[in-house]
Coordinates of C-alpha atoms in Angstrom, one line a residue:
Chain A
M1160 CA 24.2 15.4 15.5
K1161 CA 25.2 11.9 16.1
F1162 CA 26.0 11.3 19.7
C1163 CA 23.3 13.4 21.2
A1164 CA 23.8 12.2 24.8
V1165 CA 27.4 13.4 24.6
K1166 CA 26.4 16.7 23.1
Q1167 CA 24.0 17.2 25.9
Y1168 CA 26.9 16.7 28.3
F1169 CA 28.8 19.4 26.6
D1170 CA 25.8 21.7 26.6
D1171 CA 25.3 21.1 30.3
E1172 CA 29.0 21.9 30.9
N1173 CA 28.8 25.2 29.0
N1174 CA 25.6 26.2 30.9
N1175 CA 27.4 25.7 34.2
N1176 CA 30.2 27.9 33.0
I1177 CA 32.9 25.4 33.5
T1178 CA 35.6 26.0 31.0
S1179 CA 36.5 22.7 29.5
G1180 CA 39.8 24.0 28.0
A1181 CA 41.6 20.7 27.4
S1182 CA 40.7 18.8 24.2
T1183 CA 40.5 15.6 26.1
T1184 CA 37.6 15.6 28.5
M1185 CA 36.5 12.5 30.2
I1186 CA 32.8 11.9 29.7
P1187 CA 31.4 9.2 31.9
L1188 CA 29.2 6.7 30.0
P1189 CA 28.4 4.1 32.6
N1190 CA 25.8 2.3 30.5
V1191 CA 28.0 1.6 27.5
E1192 CA 30.7 -1.0 27.3
S1193 CA 33.8 -0.3 25.4
H1194 CA 33.4 -2.8 22.6
P1195 CA 30.0 -1.6 21.2
L1196 CA 31.2 2.0 21.8
A1197 CA 34.2 1.4 19.6
I1198 CA 32.0 0.0 16.8
L1199 CA 29.6 3.0 17.1
I1200 CA 32.5 5.5 16.9
T1201 CA 33.8 3.7 13.8
Y1202 CA 30.3 3.7 12.3
C1203 CA 29.9 7.4 13.0
K1204 CA 33.3 8.3 11.6
K1205 CA 32.7 6.2 8.5
H1206 CA 29.3 7.8 7.9
L1207 CA 30.8 11.3 8.2
K1208 CA 33.6 10.4 5.8
I1209 CA 31.3 9.0 3.2
K1210 CA 29.1 12.0 3.4
A1211 CA 32.0 14.3 3.0
N1212 CA 33.3 12.4 0.0
N1213 CA 30.0 12.5 -1.8
A1214 CA 29.1 16.1 -1.0
D1215 CA 25.9 16.7 -2.8
N1216 CA 25.2 13.2 -4.1
K1217 CA 22.8 11.7 -1.6
K1218 CA 22.3 8.5 -3.6
E1219 CA 26.0 7.8 -3.7
T1220 CA 26.2 8.3 0.0
E1221 CA 23.3 5.9 0.6
K1222 CA 24.8 3.3 -1.7
E1223 CA 28.3 3.5 -0.1
M1224 CA 26.8 3.5 3.4
E1225 CA 24.8 0.4 2.5
Q1226 CA 27.9 -1.4 1.3
Y1227 CA 29.8 -0.5 4.5
E1228 CA 26.8 -1.6 6.6
Q1229 CA 26.7 -5.0 4.8
E1230 CA 30.4 -5.5 5.5
L1231 CA 29.9 -4.5 9.1
L1232 CA 27.1 -7.0 9.7
K1233 CA 29.2 -9.8 8.5
K1234 CA 31.7 -9.1 11.4
V1235 CA 29.1 -8.7 14.1
M1236 CA 27.5 -11.6 16.0
P1237 CA 23.7 -11.6 16.5
Q1238 CA 24.2 -11.5 20.3
E1239 CA 26.3 -8.4 19.9
L1240 CA 23.5 -6.6 18.1
T1241 CA 21.5 -6.1 21.3
E1242 CA 24.5 -4.5 23.0
L1243 CA 24.9 -2.2 20.0
I1244 CA 21.3 -1.3 20.1
L1245 CA 21.4 -0.5 23.9
A1246 CA 24.5 1.6 23.3
A1247 CA 23.1 3.5 20.4
N1248 CA 19.9 4.0 22.3
Y1249 CA 21.6 5.4 25.4
L1250 CA 23.9 7.6 23.3
N1251 CA 20.8 8.8 21.3
F1252 CA 22.5 8.0 18.0
K1253 CA 19.5 7.6 15.8
E1254 CA 21.1 6.4 12.5
A1255 CA 23.0 3.7 14.1
L1256 CA 20.0 2.7 16.3
D1257 CA 17.8 2.4 13.2
F1258 CA 20.4 0.5 11.3
F1259 CA 21.0 -2.1 14.0
C1260 CA 17.3 -2.4 14.7
R1261 CA 16.7 -3.2 11.0
A1262 CA 19.5 -5.8 11.3
V1263 CA 17.8 -7.5 14.2
A1264 CA 14.5 -7.4 12.3
S1265 CA 16.1 -9.2 9.4
A1266 CA 17.6 -11.7 11.7
I1267 CA 14.4 -12.6 13.4
Q1268 CA 12.0 -12.2 10.5
N1269 CA 11.5 -15.8 9.7
K1270 CA 12.2 -17.3 13.2
S1271 CA 9.9 -19.2 15.5
I1272 CA 8.2 -17.8 18.7
E1273 CA 10.6 -19.8 20.9
F1274 CA 13.6 -18.3 19.2
V1275 CA 12.3 -14.8 19.5
R1276 CA 11.5 -15.3 23.2
K1277 CA 15.0 -16.6 23.9
F1278 CA 16.6 -13.8 21.9
F1279 CA 14.7 -11.0 23.8
G1280 CA 14.7 -12.8 27.1
L1281 CA 10.9 -13.0 27.3
E1282 CA 8.5 -15.6 28.7
S1283 CA 5.0 -16.3 27.7
D1284 CA 2.4 -14.7 30.0
F1285 CA -0.7 -15.9 28.3
E1286 CA -3.5 -17.5 30.2
L1287 CA -4.1 -21.2 29.7
G1288 CA -5.4 -21.8 26.2
E1289 CA -5.0 -18.2 25.0
E1290 CA -1.8 -18.9 23.1
E1291 CA -3.2 -22.0 21.5
K1292 CA -6.2 -20.0 20.3
L1293 CA -4.0 -17.4 18.7
R1294 CA -1.8 -20.0 17.1
E1295 CA -4.8 -21.7 15.6
E1296 CA -6.4 -18.5 14.3
F1297 CA -3.2 -17.5 12.6
A1298 CA -1.8 -20.9 11.7
W1299 CA -0.9 -19.7 8.2
S1300 CA 1.7 -17.3 9.6
F1301 CA 3.6 -20.2 11.0
E1302 CA 4.2 -21.8 7.6
G1303 CA 7.7 -21.8 6.3
V1304 CA 9.3 -20.7 9.6
D1305 CA 13.0 -21.5 10.1
E1306 CA 13.8 -24.6 12.2
D1307 CA 15.3 -23.7 15.5
Chain B
M211 CA 30.3 13.4 38.1
E212 CA 31.1 10.0 39.6
P213 CA 32.1 7.6 37.0
G214 CA 30.8 4.7 39.0
P215 CA 30.6 1.7 36.7
Q216 CA 27.7 -0.6 37.4
P217 CA 28.6 -3.8 35.6
L218 CA 26.3 -6.1 37.6
I219 CA 23.2 -4.2 36.6
L220 CA 24.3 -4.0 33.0
R221 CA 24.9 -7.7 32.9
Q222 CA 21.4 -8.4 34.2
W223 CA 19.7 -6.4 31.5
K224 CA 22.1 -7.5 28.8
N225 CA 19.4 -9.0 26.7
H226 CA 16.6 -6.8 27.8
L227 CA 15.8 -4.1 25.4
P228 CA 13.4 -1.4 26.5
H229 CA 10.0 -2.0 25.0
D230 CA 10.0 1.1 22.8
V231 CA 13.2 -0.1 21.3
V232 CA 11.7 -3.5 20.7
L233 CA 8.8 -1.7 18.8
N234 CA 11.4 0.1 16.7
I235 CA 12.6 -3.3 15.6
L236 CA 9.2 -4.8 15.1
V237 CA 7.8 -2.0 13.1
T238 CA 10.0 -2.8 10.1
L239 CA 8.9 -6.4 9.9
P240 CA 6.6 -7.8 7.2
V241 CA 3.0 -8.5 8.2
K242 CA 3.3 -12.3 8.2
S243 CA 6.1 -12.2 10.9
L244 CA 4.2 -9.7 13.0
I245 CA 1.0 -11.8 13.0
R246 CA 3.0 -14.7 14.2
F247 CA 4.8 -12.7 16.8
K248 CA 1.4 -11.8 18.4
C249 CA 1.9 -15.1 20.1
V250 CA 5.2 -14.1 21.8
S251 CA 3.5 -12.5 24.8
K252 CA 0.5 -10.5 25.8
L253 CA 2.4 -7.2 25.6
W254 CA 3.6 -8.0 22.1
D255 CA 0.0 -9.0 21.1
S256 CA -1.5 -5.7 22.3
S257 CA 1.4 -3.6 20.9
I258 CA 1.2 -5.2 17.4
T259 CA -2.6 -4.6 17.3
S260 CA -2.5 -1.1 18.6
P261 CA -3.7 1.6 16.1
N262 CA -0.5 3.6 16.6
F263 CA 1.7 0.7 15.8
I264 CA -0.4 -0.2 12.7
S265 CA -0.2 3.4 11.4
T266 CA 3.6 3.7 12.0
H267 CA 4.1 0.3 10.3
L268 CA 2.0 1.5 7.3
N269 CA 4.0 4.7 7.0
I270 CA 7.2 2.6 6.9
V271 CA 5.7 0.3 4.2
N272 CA 4.8 3.4 2.3
N273 CA 8.3 4.9 2.4
N274 CA 10.0 1.7 1.5
N275 CA 7.9 1.4 -1.6
N276 CA 10.1 4.0 -3.2
N277 CA 13.3 2.1 -2.8
D278 CA 12.4 -1.6 -2.9
D279 CA 11.1 -2.9 -6.2
N280 CA 10.1 -6.1 -4.5
D281 CA 7.4 -4.6 -2.3
H282 CA 3.9 -5.8 -3.1
A283 CA 2.2 -3.0 -4.9
Y284 CA -0.5 -4.2 -7.3
L285 CA -3.5 -6.3 -6.9
I286 CA -4.7 -8.1 -10.0
Q287 CA -8.0 -9.8 -10.4
T288 CA -8.0 -12.3 -13.2
C289 CA -10.5 -14.6 -14.7
I290 CA -8.9 -17.9 -15.6
E291 CA -10.4 -19.8 -18.4
Y292 CA -9.5 -23.4 -18.7
N293 CA -9.3 -25.4 -21.9
S294 CA -11.9 -27.8 -20.6
P295 CA -15.5 -26.6 -20.8
K296 CA -16.3 -28.7 -17.7
I297 CA -14.3 -26.4 -15.4
P298 CA -16.1 -23.1 -14.9
I299 CA -14.4 -19.7 -15.2
T300 CA -12.6 -18.9 -11.9
Y301 CA -11.7 -15.6 -10.6
K302 CA -8.4 -15.2 -8.7
V303 CA -6.6 -12.4 -7.0
F304 CA -2.9 -12.0 -7.3
C305 CA -0.5 -9.6 -5.8
C306 CA 2.6 -8.6 -7.6
D307 CA 5.6 -6.3 -7.2
R308 CA 6.3 -3.0 -9.0
T309 CA 8.1 -4.7 -11.8
F310 CA 5.3 -7.2 -12.4
D311 CA 8.0 -9.9 -12.1
S312 CA 7.2 -11.7 -8.9
L313 CA 3.7 -12.4 -7.9
F314 CA 1.8 -14.7 -5.6
E315 CA -1.8 -15.6 -5.3
F316 CA -3.8 -14.4 -2.3
S317 CA -5.9 -17.1 -0.8
V318 CA -9.5 -16.0 -0.8
P319 CA -11.6 -17.0 2.2
S320 CA -13.7 -20.0 1.4
D321 CA -17.0 -18.4 2.5
F322 CA -16.4 -15.8 0.0
D323 CA -17.6 -16.1 -3.6
L324 CA -15.0 -14.3 -5.6
N325 CA -16.8 -15.3 -8.8
M326 CA -19.0 -12.5 -10.0
S327 CA -17.3 -10.0 -7.8
L328 CA -15.5 -6.8 -8.6
L329 CA -12.7 -4.9 -7.0
I330 CA -13.9 -1.4 -6.0
G331 CA -10.7 0.0 -4.5
S332 CA -8.0 -0.3 -1.9
C333 CA -6.8 2.0 0.9
N334 CA -4.1 1.3 3.4
G335 CA -4.1 -2.4 2.5
L336 CA -7.9 -2.9 2.8
V337 CA -9.6 -4.0 -0.3
C338 CA -13.3 -3.4 -1.0
L339 CA -15.2 -5.8 -3.2
T340 CA -18.7 -5.9 -4.4
Q341 CA -20.8 -8.6 -6.0
H342 CA -22.3 -6.9 -9.1
R343 CA -26.0 -7.1 -9.0
R344 CA -26.4 -7.8 -12.7
L345 CA -24.1 -10.8 -12.5
S346 CA -25.3 -12.2 -9.2
A347 CA -28.9 -13.1 -8.6
T348 CA -28.5 -13.3 -4.9
S349 CA -27.5 -10.0 -3.3
D350 CA -25.6 -6.8 -3.4
A351 CA -23.0 -8.0 -1.0
I352 CA -20.1 -5.7 -0.2
Y353 CA -17.0 -7.0 1.5
L354 CA -13.9 -5.4 3.1
W355 CA -10.9 -7.6 2.9
N356 CA -7.3 -7.4 4.2
P357 CA -5.5 -10.1 2.3
S358 CA -2.3 -9.6 4.2
I359 CA -3.8 -10.6 7.5
R360 CA -6.4 -12.9 5.9
K361 CA -9.4 -11.2 7.4
F362 CA -12.6 -10.2 5.6
K363 CA -15.9 -8.8 6.6
R364 CA -19.2 -8.7 4.9
L365 CA -20.9 -5.4 5.3
P366 CA -24.5 -5.2 6.6
D367 CA -27.0 -4.6 3.8
S368 CA -27.8 -1.0 3.1
C369 CA -31.3 0.4 2.7
S370 CA -31.1 0.4 -1.1
N371 CA -30.5 -3.3 -1.4
G372 CA -32.8 -5.0 -3.8
K373 CA -34.5 -1.8 -4.9
D374 CA -32.6 -0.1 -7.6
F375 CA -31.3 -1.1 -10.9
W376 CA -27.8 0.1 -10.5
F377 CA -25.5 1.8 -8.1
S378 CA -21.9 2.9 -8.0
T379 CA -19.7 2.1 -5.0
G380 CA -16.6 3.8 -3.8
F381 CA -14.2 3.1 -0.9
G382 CA -12.2 5.8 0.9
Y383 CA -10.1 6.5 4.0
Q384 CA -11.1 9.1 6.5
S385 CA -7.8 10.6 7.7
K386 CA -9.3 12.8 10.4
T387 CA -10.5 9.8 12.5
N388 CA -8.5 6.9 11.0
D389 CA -11.7 5.4 9.7
Y390 CA -12.9 3.8 6.5
K391 CA -16.0 4.6 4.5
V392 CA -17.9 2.9 1.7
V393 CA -20.2 5.2 -0.4
K394 CA -23.0 4.0 -2.6
L395 CA -24.4 6.4 -5.2
R396 CA -27.5 5.6 -7.1
G397 CA -30.2 6.9 -9.3
T398 CA -31.1 10.2 -10.9
P399 CA -31.4 12.5 -9.0
V400 CA -28.4 11.1 -7.1
V401 CA -28.8 9.7 -3.6
A402 CA -25.9 8.6 -1.5
E403 CA -25.5 6.1 1.3
V404 CA -22.4 6.0 3.5
Y405 CA -21.1 3.1 5.5
T406 CA -18.6 3.8 8.3
L407 CA -16.4 1.0 9.6
S408 CA -16.1 2.3 13.1
S409 CA -19.9 2.3 13.6
D410 CA -20.5 -0.7 11.2
S411 CA -23.6 1.0 9.9
W412 CA -25.1 2.9 6.9
R413 CA -26.8 6.2 6.7
K414 CA -28.1 8.4 4.0
V415 CA -26.3 11.6 3.0
E416 CA -28.1 14.5 1.3
I417 CA -26.9 15.9 -2.0
S418 CA -28.2 19.3 -2.8
F419 CA -26.8 21.1 -5.8
R420 CA -28.5 24.4 -6.2
S421 CA -31.6 23.6 -8.2
K422 CA -30.1 21.3 -10.7
V423 CA -30.7 17.6 -10.8
V424 CA -27.6 15.5 -10.9
G425 CA -27.3 12.0 -12.3
A426 CA -24.3 9.8 -11.8
I427 CA -23.0 7.6 -14.7
P428 CA -24.3 4.1 -14.1
Y429 CA -21.9 1.2 -13.4
S430 CA -18.9 3.4 -13.0
F431 CA -16.3 3.3 -10.2
P432 CA -15.1 6.4 -8.5
L433 CA -11.5 7.3 -7.9
F434 CA -10.3 7.9 -4.4
F435 CA -7.9 10.8 -4.6
S436 CA -6.8 13.5 -2.2
G437 CA -9.3 12.4 0.5
A438 CA -12.3 12.4 -1.8
L439 CA -14.2 10.1 -4.0
H440 CA -14.7 11.3 -7.6
W441 CA -17.5 10.2 -9.9
F442 CA -18.4 11.2 -13.4
A443 CA -21.8 12.8 -13.4
Y444 CA -24.1 15.0 -15.5
Y445 CA -26.9 17.5 -15.1
S446 CA -30.0 15.7 -16.0
E447 CA -32.4 17.3 -18.4
G448 CA -34.5 14.2 -18.5
G449 CA -34.7 11.6 -21.2
R450 CA -31.2 10.5 -22.3
K451 CA -30.5 6.9 -21.3
F452 CA -26.8 6.8 -21.8
P453 CA -25.6 10.3 -20.9
D454 CA -22.0 11.5 -21.3
P455 CA -20.2 12.8 -18.3
T456 CA -20.2 16.6 -18.1
M457 CA -18.8 17.1 -14.7
I458 CA -17.1 15.4 -11.7
L459 CA -19.0 14.9 -8.5
S460 CA -16.6 14.7 -5.6
F461 CA -17.4 13.5 -2.1
D462 CA -15.0 14.6 0.7
V463 CA -14.7 11.6 3.0
N464 CA -13.8 13.7 6.0
N465 CA -16.5 16.3 6.0
E466 CA -19.0 14.3 3.8
K467 CA -19.7 17.2 1.5
F468 CA -20.4 16.8 -2.2
R469 CA -19.0 19.3 -4.6
E470 CA -18.8 19.8 -8.3
M471 CA -15.7 19.9 -10.4
A472 CA -15.4 20.7 -14.1
I473 CA -14.0 18.3 -16.6
P474 CA -11.4 19.6 -19.1
D475 CA -12.6 21.5 -22.1
G476 CA -11.9 20.2 -25.6
D477 CA -12.8 17.3 -27.8
K478 CA -13.5 14.0 -26.1
L479 CA -13.5 10.5 -27.4
I480 CA -15.7 7.6 -26.4
K481 CA -14.5 6.5 -23.0
Q482 CA -13.5 8.7 -20.1
D483 CA -11.5 7.8 -17.0
L484 CA -10.2 9.5 -13.9
F485 CA -6.9 8.4 -12.3
A486 CA -3.9 9.8 -10.4
F487 CA -0.9 10.7 -12.5
K488 CA 2.3 11.4 -10.5
G489 CA 0.3 13.0 -7.6
N490 CA -2.1 15.0 -9.8
L491 CA -5.7 14.3 -10.7
A492 CA -5.8 13.1 -14.3
F493 CA -8.5 12.7 -16.9
S494 CA -8.2 10.4 -19.9
S495 CA -10.3 10.2 -23.0
C496 CA -9.8 7.2 -25.3
G497 CA -11.4 6.1 -28.5
Y498 CA -11.0 6.2 -32.2
P499 CA -9.3 9.2 -33.8
E500 CA -11.6 11.7 -35.4
N501 CA -11.4 12.4 -39.0
D502 CA -9.9 9.0 -39.5
D503 CA -10.9 6.7 -42.3
D504 CA -13.9 4.5 -41.7
L505 CA -11.7 1.5 -40.8
Q506 CA -11.2 2.9 -37.2
S507 CA -8.2 0.8 -36.9
D508 CA -6.1 3.0 -34.7
S509 CA -6.8 4.1 -31.1
Q510 CA -6.2 7.5 -29.6
C511 CA -5.9 8.7 -26.1
F512 CA -5.9 12.2 -24.7
I513 CA -4.7 12.9 -21.1
W514 CA -5.2 16.0 -19.1
V515 CA -3.8 16.7 -15.6
M516 CA -5.3 19.1 -13.1
R517 CA -2.2 21.1 -12.0
D518 CA -4.2 22.9 -9.2
Y519 CA -6.7 20.6 -7.6
G520 CA -10.2 21.9 -7.9
V521 CA -9.3 24.8 -10.3
H522 CA -11.1 24.3 -13.7
E523 CA -8.6 26.5 -15.6
S524 CA -5.7 24.4 -14.4
W525 CA -6.6 21.4 -16.6
D526 CA -3.6 20.9 -18.8
K527 CA -3.6 18.6 -21.8
I528 CA -0.3 16.8 -21.6
F529 CA -0.5 13.8 -23.8
S530 CA -2.1 12.9 -27.1
I531 CA -1.2 9.3 -27.9
R532 CA -2.0 7.4 -31.0
L533 CA -1.6 3.7 -31.1
E534 CA -1.7 1.9 -34.5
N535 CA -3.9 -1.0 -35.3
V536 CA -5.1 -1.7 -31.7
D537 CA -8.1 -1.5 -29.5
I538 CA -7.2 -0.3 -26.1
S539 CA -8.8 -0.3 -22.6
F540 CA -7.4 1.6 -19.7
Y541 CA -6.7 -0.1 -16.3
G542 CA -4.9 2.7 -14.4
C543 CA -1.6 4.3 -13.8
T544 CA 1.4 3.4 -11.8
E545 CA 3.2 5.7 -9.3
H546 CA 5.9 6.3 -11.9
G547 CA 3.4 7.6 -14.4
E548 CA 3.2 4.5 -16.6
L549 CA -0.2 3.7 -18.1
L550 CA -1.6 0.2 -17.7
L551 CA -3.4 -0.8 -20.9
Y552 CA -5.2 -3.7 -22.3
K553 CA -4.2 -4.0 -25.9
K554 CA -5.8 -6.0 -28.7
V555 CA -4.1 -6.0 -32.0
K556 CA -6.4 -5.7 -34.9
E557 CA -4.6 -7.3 -37.7
E558 CA -3.0 -10.7 -38.0
S559 CA 0.4 -9.4 -37.0
K560 CA 2.7 -12.1 -35.7
D561 CA 5.3 -9.8 -34.1
G562 CA 7.0 -12.5 -32.1
E563 CA 5.9 -14.5 -29.1
I564 CA 4.0 -13.0 -26.2
K565 CA 5.4 -14.2 -22.9
I566 CA 2.7 -15.7 -20.7
H567 CA 3.2 -16.4 -17.0
D568 CA 1.9 -19.8 -16.3
W569 CA -0.2 -18.8 -13.3
N570 CA -2.3 -21.8 -13.8
E571 CA -2.3 -24.7 -16.1
S572 CA -4.4 -24.9 -19.3
T573 CA -4.5 -21.3 -20.0
I574 CA -5.5 -20.2 -23.5
L575 CA -2.6 -18.4 -25.1
S576 CA -3.1 -15.7 -27.7
N577 CA -0.7 -13.7 -29.7
D578 CA -2.9 -10.7 -30.3
I579 CA -3.8 -9.6 -26.7
A580 CA -1.5 -8.2 -24.1
I581 CA -1.4 -6.1 -21.0
V582 CA 1.2 -3.4 -21.3
L583 CA 2.9 -0.7 -19.4
L584 CA 3.1 2.4 -21.6
D585 CA 5.3 5.3 -20.7
P586 CA 3.3 8.2 -22.2
E587 CA 6.4 10.4 -22.5
T588 CA 8.7 8.0 -24.3
L589 CA 5.9 5.8 -25.8
H590 CA 8.0 2.9 -24.7
E591 CA 5.9 -0.2 -24.1
K592 CA 6.6 -3.1 -21.9
D593 CA 4.6 -6.3 -22.3
L594 CA 3.8 -7.6 -18.9
G595 CA 3.2 -11.1 -20.0
I596 CA 0.0 -11.4 -18.0
L597 CA -2.9 -13.6 -19.0
R598 CA -5.3 -11.8 -21.1
Y599 CA -8.4 -11.9 -18.9
V600 CA -7.4 -9.4 -16.3
T601 CA -10.6 -7.9 -15.0
D602 CA -9.0 -5.3 -12.8
I603 CA -5.7 -4.0 -11.5
L604 CA -5.5 -1.9 -8.3
T605 CA -2.4 0.2 -8.2
T606 CA -2.8 1.5 -4.7
F607 CA -2.5 -1.8 -2.8
K608 CA 0.0 -2.2 0.1
E609 CA 0.7 -4.7 2.8
S610 CA -0.8 -3.7 6.1
L611 CA -2.0 -4.8 9.6
V612 CA -5.2 -2.7 9.4
S613 CA -7.9 -4.6 11.2
L614 CA -11.5 -4.9 10.3
D615 CA -12.8 -4.9 13.9
G616 CA -13.7 -1.3 13.5
A617 CA -11.4 1.7 13.2
T618 CA -10.1 3.3 16.3
E619 CA -8.8 6.8 16.8
L620 CA -5.1 7.5 16.9
Y621 CA -3.7 9.7 19.6
G622 CA -0.6 11.6 20.1

């Protein structure tokens, strides 16, 4: 099940014996903006379509899905990734969440501490000298890091 | 339900991902990045070094190994011999990927004398090394090393140091408590000492096998498989100096119990080995074919797998391989079931060039020695183009964050 949060909403409705009747029900999603939601819906539809096309062939599905994911990443800005992750997380859409998390991981893999702090909106909370000590101990891990 | 939009709050936490989502991102990163990111904040430092994170990261590395040929998988210890007699033989450790195409050298800590040391085994990215007593006059030092995080630790000396002529060391992972153990077996009757990383100490373990006296084969290395260490052993009737193995002595790392397992029935050749073949315990016997002419020019290898672990009757002879005009030595087996062999051609056959990776200058090239990957089903051979003096290849290596400060229990 992809959009688990939405499914939960429907389950709750059914439990409360409210007949939904109409095929268009408005589901409030206050924590998701329309742009990332649109991308997630497209991702989900594409995934289902690829799966249907390749019926039993799991490897083909994976391959096609990878190709689609590569194309998608080219169109998405790094800043948008955090929005997409927040949306997928709220909607409880695991496949998309894992995919976008991996995309962010790829993007930050070779970056500096300063870049990563800025990207995640974090600040150093180390005591005086603690950070220097760590940097010295693991100086080798700073080799070859991308310039900011 | 009120569809009240809360754009202000959303904007505030726009870039703030909840910490568990951040961990979901971090857990797929390579070790070098994670070590660097310990410096981002105190929270990141404690998260990255937590046992649960380390275990989750390890599982992901494990699963990725099936898809990504570029993942580091093999640890190779080589002895590099330079052309100049003035430069002594140096030992180096390389890590390479599954196709043996890309590799890099692990920098060995400077306080660590890699010369005269042997690779014992590897679990979850930790490597155990020992300095062989016969080669080193100083001590029986045992080290644990995580090359991915560049940390190593010399183990405290065990009680048996300096007393016996030989011992056999094994390294295993205790899954029940997320701990690591080093086991030293020595003498006839066999006596065992066990080191546990979490307590950083040694203690003796009793072996009692009905009334029979058990001897372990000297200078052998056990196989860690299915949570247990497996040595070749024999029932001692006194006298014989170089006994043949007649059984397998296994040590369950979790419950610290010794148990006996039978080796396969059937004719054996000179050299026996235990290894893992596609998830099953396997037994190989290599040597010169029987009933061959006196020249002993060919090599033969029999391989059995134990279909049902622990059940004697389930030993199944699956391969009988004959290789012409070569001497072979067995390093181990890959996850895909390919055998890693050292091959020395007997005759002066100049069957084309052997490709040699120039891992270091001034290496001696030779056309008659090669390390090959042999598929026992198709008999297809792939020359790996590696320098000839490979002392050992560990096929169970993986990148990991596992620390040497002492294992800690996982929870949840």
